[in-house]
Amino acid sequence: YSISVPPGTYNLWFHDNSGMYVDGCYSSDGYSAGGGNCALVVVDSSSVPSINVTMPLGIFISGTVTGPDGTGVPGIGVRARAANFEFWTNTNSDGSYSLAVGTGTYNLWFNDNSNTYAQGCYSSTGFVPNQKDCTPVTVETSNVTGKDGSLPLGLHIAGRVTGPGGVPLGNVNVYSLNGAWSNTDANGYYSIAVVPGTYHLWLNDFNGIHINGCNGSTGFTFDGNACAPVIVVDSDRTGIDVEMPI
């Protein structure tokens, strides 16, 4: 491989599109599965050769994601989350998935990219919408199968994120503290599919320009203790708009 870049400092990430090898990044030890210990590559005025890695074969977590009628749902994002990194894939046309990971203990999070079904995670008692209730999946030396999820249809928390003067903010991550999330589009709009419950919304500007914080009772606040609850009962909650200060 060869990547043309301007001078700067970079992390190099490797993703196997065939799904056979474990995703990760270049590290001082050669390779960090999952990206928990990436090393910086500094590019000054000349090329940097021989940034080589050896990707390990994956051990696989597999299962099927279905909707309320038991039919497999394609295109669902499946993320195996550890303490400070994650592996990911999408379900196939029949709702099945197979995710290459390294040894470790993970929570499996299911996210519908079409925003039709509620987000949540794998549990031994069935789908749960709160990440604190996930059942950990431990992977040692052999594949782990049968990690299925049945997703309910979602209700939605939706709104718009702007900056001072009403300027729409794209690429802002809006997430509830239970784990459900969405990114704003170019016009600042977001929509998060959830089940009935009480949520607090936190905003993180990936552009690094605006102050991170949450939706408070009188508007934006960076005090996490002052977040206003958004209560979802039996219908969508729209118009949850936030203006983020620079």
GROMACS .gro file of C-alpha atoms in nm:
model
  246
    1TYR     CA    1   0.000   0.000   0.000
    2SER     CA    2   0.098   0.363  -0.040
    3ILE     CA    3  -0.099   0.663   0.088
    4SER     CA    4  -0.034   1.020  -0.027
    5VAL     CA    5  -0.062   1.261   0.267
    6PRO     CA    6   0.052   1.611   0.358
    7PRO     CA    7   0.305   1.652   0.640
    8GLY     CA    8   0.146   1.568   0.972
    9THR     CA    9   0.097   1.305   1.239
   10TYR     CA   10  -0.118   1.000   1.169
   11ASN     CA   11  -0.261   0.677   1.304
   12LEU     CA   12  -0.284   0.397   1.047
   13TRP     CA   13  -0.592   0.175   1.065
   14PHE     CA   14  -0.637  -0.155   0.881
   15HIS     CA   15  -0.978  -0.302   0.795
   16ASP     CA   16  -1.014  -0.635   0.615
   17ASN     CA   17  -1.309  -0.612   0.374
   18SER     CA   18  -1.320  -0.992   0.347
   19GLY     CA   19  -1.385  -1.018   0.722
   20MET     CA   20  -1.118  -1.284   0.778
   21TYR     CA   21  -0.856  -1.085   0.967
   22VAL     CA   22  -0.877  -0.877   1.283
   23ASP     CA   23  -0.909  -0.500   1.234
   24GLY     CA   24  -0.656  -0.285   1.413
   25CYS     CA   25  -0.382  -0.028   1.376
   26TYR     CA   26  -0.008   0.007   1.342
   27SER     CA   27   0.159   0.017   1.683
   28SER     CA   28   0.509   0.031   1.829
   29ASP     CA   29   0.482  -0.345   1.876
   30GLY     CA   30   0.385  -0.392   1.511
   31TYR     CA   31   0.005  -0.428   1.532
   32SER     CA   32  -0.268  -0.348   1.781
   33ALA     CA   33  -0.582  -0.558   1.731
   34GLY     CA   34  -0.886  -0.341   1.786
   35GLY     CA   35  -0.684  -0.020   1.795
   36GLY     CA   36  -0.629   0.006   2.169
   37ASN     CA   37  -0.261   0.103   2.140
   38CYS     CA   38  -0.200   0.282   1.808
   39ALA     CA   39   0.140   0.441   1.741
   40LEU     CA   40   0.177   0.779   1.574
   41VAL     CA   41   0.344   0.798   1.234
   42VAL     CA   42   0.511   1.136   1.179
   43VAL     CA   43   0.547   1.259   0.821
   44ASP     CA   44   0.780   1.557   0.771
   45SER     CA   45   0.938   1.639   0.434
   46SER     CA   46   1.002   1.288   0.301
   47SER     CA   47   0.818   0.960   0.257
   48VAL     CA   48   0.796   0.712   0.544
   49PRO     CA   49   0.861   0.357   0.419
   50SER     CA   50   0.820   0.013   0.575
   51ILE     CA   51   0.522   0.079   0.799
   52ASN     CA   52   0.439  -0.290   0.789
   53VAL     CA   53   0.191  -0.491   0.992
   54THR     CA   54   0.089  -0.855   1.028
   55MET     CA   55  -0.287  -0.893   1.071
   56PRO     CA   56  -0.390  -1.199   1.278
   57LEU     CA   57  -0.667  -1.431   1.166
   58GLY     CA   58  -0.987  -1.359   1.350
   59ILE     CA   59  -1.190  -1.565   1.592
   60PHE     CA   60  -1.555  -1.516   1.504
   61ILE     CA   61  -1.865  -1.404   1.689
   62SER     CA   62  -2.172  -1.486   1.480
   63GLY     CA   63  -2.549  -1.476   1.496
   64THR     CA   64  -2.862  -1.338   1.329
   65VAL     CA   65  -3.043  -1.009   1.379
   66THR     CA   66  -3.420  -1.014   1.323
   67GLY     CA   67  -3.711  -0.772   1.342
   68PRO     CA   68  -4.030  -0.813   1.548
   69ASP     CA   69  -4.172  -1.062   1.294
   70GLY     CA   70  -3.868  -1.289   1.316
   71THR     CA   71  -3.739  -1.199   0.968
   72GLY     CA   72  -3.368  -1.134   0.931
   73VAL     CA   73  -3.280  -0.766   0.889
   74PRO     CA   74  -2.997  -0.670   0.650
   75GLY     CA   75  -2.759  -0.378   0.700
   76ILE     CA   76  -2.765  -0.375   1.080
   77GLY     CA   77  -2.438  -0.254   1.229
   78VAL     CA   78  -2.292  -0.500   1.481
   79ARG     CA   79  -2.020  -0.369   1.711
   80ALA     CA   80  -1.817  -0.578   1.955
   81ARG     CA   81  -1.709  -0.326   2.217
   82ALA     CA   82  -1.428  -0.368   2.465
   83ALA     CA   83  -1.293  -0.112   2.711
   84ASN     CA   84  -1.129   0.129   2.466
   85PHE     CA   85  -1.181  -0.015   2.118
   86GLU     CA   86  -1.432  -0.204   1.907
   87PHE     CA   87  -1.473  -0.432   1.605
   88TRP     CA   88  -1.762  -0.391   1.364
   89THR     CA   89  -1.947  -0.540   1.069
   90ASN     CA   90  -2.294  -0.527   0.908
   91THR     CA   91  -2.552  -0.802   0.878
   92ASN     CA   92  -2.596  -0.982   0.546
   93SER     CA   93  -2.913  -0.990   0.334
   94ASP     CA   94  -3.062  -1.262   0.559
   95GLY     CA   95  -2.973  -1.083   0.884
   96SER     CA   96  -2.678  -1.307   0.965
   97TYR     CA   97  -2.340  -1.169   1.067
   98SER     CA   98  -1.990  -1.298   1.137
   99LEU     CA   99  -1.747  -1.067   1.311
  100ALA     CA  100  -1.371  -1.127   1.333
  101VAL     CA  101  -1.230  -1.034   1.674
  102GLY     CA  102  -0.932  -1.108   1.894
  103THR     CA  103  -0.950  -1.286   2.227
  104GLY     CA  104  -1.130  -1.081   2.490
  105THR     CA  105  -1.466  -0.995   2.643
  106TYR     CA  106  -1.711  -0.782   2.448
  107ASN     CA  107  -2.055  -0.623   2.456
  108LEU     CA  108  -2.244  -0.663   2.127
  109TRP     CA  109  -2.427  -0.349   2.017
  110PHE     CA  110  -2.682  -0.349   1.732
  111ASN     CA  111  -2.740  -0.028   1.537
  112ASP     CA  112  -2.985   0.009   1.248
  113ASN     CA  113  -2.830   0.235   0.986
  114SER     CA  114  -3.177   0.303   0.838
  115ASN     CA  115  -3.301   0.423   1.180
  116THR     CA  116  -3.610   0.197   1.163
  117TYR     CA  117  -3.531  -0.034   1.455
  118ALA     CA  118  -3.430   0.062   1.808
  119GLN     CA  119  -3.065   0.040   1.906
  120GLY     CA  120  -2.954  -0.193   2.181
  121CYS     CA  121  -2.736  -0.485   2.270
  122TYR     CA  122  -2.720  -0.860   2.303
  123SER     CA  123  -2.845  -1.009   2.628
  124SER     CA  124  -2.886  -1.369   2.741
  125THR     CA  125  -3.249  -1.280   2.817
  126GLY     CA  126  -3.302  -1.111   2.479
  127PHE     CA  127  -3.248  -0.769   2.330
  128VAL     CA  128  -3.197  -0.485   2.583
  129PRO     CA  129  -3.183  -0.111   2.500
  130ASN     CA  130  -2.938  -0.009   2.771
  131GLN     CA  131  -2.566  -0.083   2.744
  132LYS     CA  132  -2.535  -0.142   3.120
  133ASP     CA  133  -2.762  -0.446   3.078
  134CYS     CA  134  -2.559  -0.612   2.800
  135THR     CA  135  -2.448  -0.971   2.858
  136PRO     CA  136  -2.070  -0.988   2.800
  137VAL     CA  137  -1.950  -1.227   2.531
  138THR     CA  138  -1.614  -1.387   2.607
  139VAL     CA  139  -1.398  -1.507   2.317
  140GLU     CA  140  -1.104  -1.735   2.392
  141THR     CA  141  -0.969  -1.982   2.135
  142SER     CA  142  -1.276  -2.089   1.936
  143ASN     CA  143  -1.564  -1.925   1.751
  144VAL     CA  144  -1.871  -1.811   1.945
  145THR     CA  145  -2.204  -1.868   1.769
  146GLY     CA  146  -2.572  -1.800   1.832
  147LYS     CA  147  -2.538  -1.440   1.951
  148ASP     CA  148  -2.872  -1.329   1.808
  149GLY     CA  149  -3.066  -1.006   1.848
  150SER     CA  150  -3.435  -0.933   1.794
  151LEU     CA  151  -3.483  -0.561   1.739
  152PRO     CA  152  -3.811  -0.380   1.816
  153LEU     CA  153  -3.935  -0.103   1.591
  154GLY     CA  154  -3.805   0.227   1.720
  155LEU     CA  155  -3.959   0.550   1.832
  156HIS     CA  156  -3.747   0.853   1.757
  157ILE     CA  157  -3.580   1.140   1.934
  158ALA     CA  158  -3.509   1.397   1.665
  159GLY     CA  159  -3.401   1.756   1.627
  160ARG     CA  160  -3.142   1.990   1.488
  161VAL     CA  161  -2.802   2.102   1.615
  162THR     CA  162  -2.682   2.451   1.527
  163GLY     CA  163  -2.408   2.691   1.620
  164PRO     CA  164  -2.437   3.060   1.705
  165GLY     CA  165  -2.663   3.242   1.459
  166GLY     CA  166  -2.847   2.925   1.365
  167VAL     CA  167  -2.565   2.785   1.149
  168PRO     CA  168  -2.634   2.411   1.099
  169LEU     CA  169  -2.366   2.180   1.244
  170GLY     CA  170  -2.290   1.859   1.059
  171ASN     CA  171  -2.081   1.572   1.196
  172VAL     CA  172  -2.193   1.622   1.556
  173ASN     CA  173  -2.240   1.301   1.752
  174VAL     CA  174  -2.565   1.302   1.950
  175TYR     CA  175  -2.592   1.015   2.195
  176SER     CA  176  -2.800   0.911   2.490
  177LEU     CA  177  -2.627   0.783   2.800
  178ASN     CA  178  -2.783   0.439   2.750
  179GLY     CA  179  -2.569   0.397   2.436
  180ALA     CA  180  -2.801   0.491   2.146
  181TRP     CA  181  -2.657   0.748   1.908
  182SER     CA  182  -2.676   0.935   1.578
  183ASN     CA  183  -2.461   1.182   1.386
  184THR     CA  184  -2.604   1.503   1.245
  185ASP     CA  185  -2.625   1.538   0.869
  186ALA     CA  186  -2.491   1.834   0.671
  187ASN     CA  187  -2.799   2.039   0.768
  188GLY     CA  188  -2.759   1.961   1.139
  189TYR     CA  189  -3.049   1.714   1.168
  190TYR     CA  190  -3.033   1.396   1.376
  191SER     CA  191  -3.272   1.114   1.465
  192ILE     CA  192  -3.214   0.836   1.720
  193ALA     CA  193  -3.430   0.521   1.724
  194VAL     CA  194  -3.514   0.416   2.081
  195VAL     CA  195  -3.767   0.225   2.288
  196PRO     CA  196  -3.996   0.402   2.541
  197GLY     CA  197  -3.793   0.541   2.829
  198THR     CA  198  -3.616   0.846   2.969
  199TYR     CA  199  -3.303   0.972   2.795
  200HIS     CA  200  -3.037   1.239   2.835
  201LEU     CA  201  -2.874   1.367   2.516
  202TRP     CA  202  -2.503   1.449   2.501
  203LEU     CA  203  -2.343   1.626   2.204
  204ASN     CA  204  -1.986   1.589   2.083
  205ASP     CA  205  -1.855   1.806   1.798
  206PHE     CA  206  -1.617   1.589   1.596
  207ASN     CA  207  -1.495   1.907   1.425
  208GLY     CA  208  -1.344   2.023   1.755
  209ILE     CA  209  -1.484   2.376   1.729
  210HIS     CA  210  -1.786   2.382   1.959
  211ILE     CA  211  -1.813   2.302   2.330
  212ASN     CA  212  -1.932   1.949   2.407
  213GLY     CA  213  -2.231   1.925   2.639
  214CYS     CA  214  -2.595   1.829   2.664
  215ASN     CA  215  -2.951   1.945   2.614
  216GLY     CA  216  -3.056   2.128   2.932
  217SER     CA  217  -3.392   2.258   3.047
  218THR     CA  218  -3.305   2.609   2.922
  219GLY     CA  219  -3.086   2.509   2.628
  220PHE     CA  220  -2.729   2.390   2.596
  221THR     CA  221  -2.522   2.317   2.907
  222PHE     CA  222  -2.179   2.163   2.956
  223ASP     CA  223  -2.277   2.056   3.309
  224GLY     CA  224  -2.355   1.685   3.283
  225ASN     CA  225  -2.564   1.706   3.600
  226ALA     CA  226  -2.798   1.961   3.439
  227CYS     CA  227  -2.903   1.757   3.134
  228ALA     CA  228  -3.279   1.769   3.076
  229PRO     CA  229  -3.456   1.431   3.052
  230VAL     CA  230  -3.625   1.349   2.722
  231ILE     CA  231  -3.920   1.120   2.798
  232VAL     CA  232  -4.040   0.889   2.520
  233VAL     CA  233  -4.375   0.718   2.584
  234ASP     CA  234  -4.568   0.604   2.277
  235SER     CA  235  -4.474   0.848   2.001
  236ASP     CA  236  -4.173   1.025   1.852
  237ARG     CA  237  -4.017   1.323   2.034
  238THR     CA  238  -3.922   1.579   1.772
  239GLY     CA  239  -3.793   1.934   1.791
  240ILE     CA  240  -3.522   1.854   2.048
  241ASP     CA  241  -3.298   2.129   1.911
  242VAL     CA  242  -2.970   2.243   2.060
  243GLU     CA  243  -2.741   2.539   1.990
  244MET     CA  244  -2.376   2.464   2.069
  245PRO     CA  245  -2.148   2.756   2.161
  246ILE     CA  246  -1.804   2.797   2.008
   0.00000   0.00000   0.00000
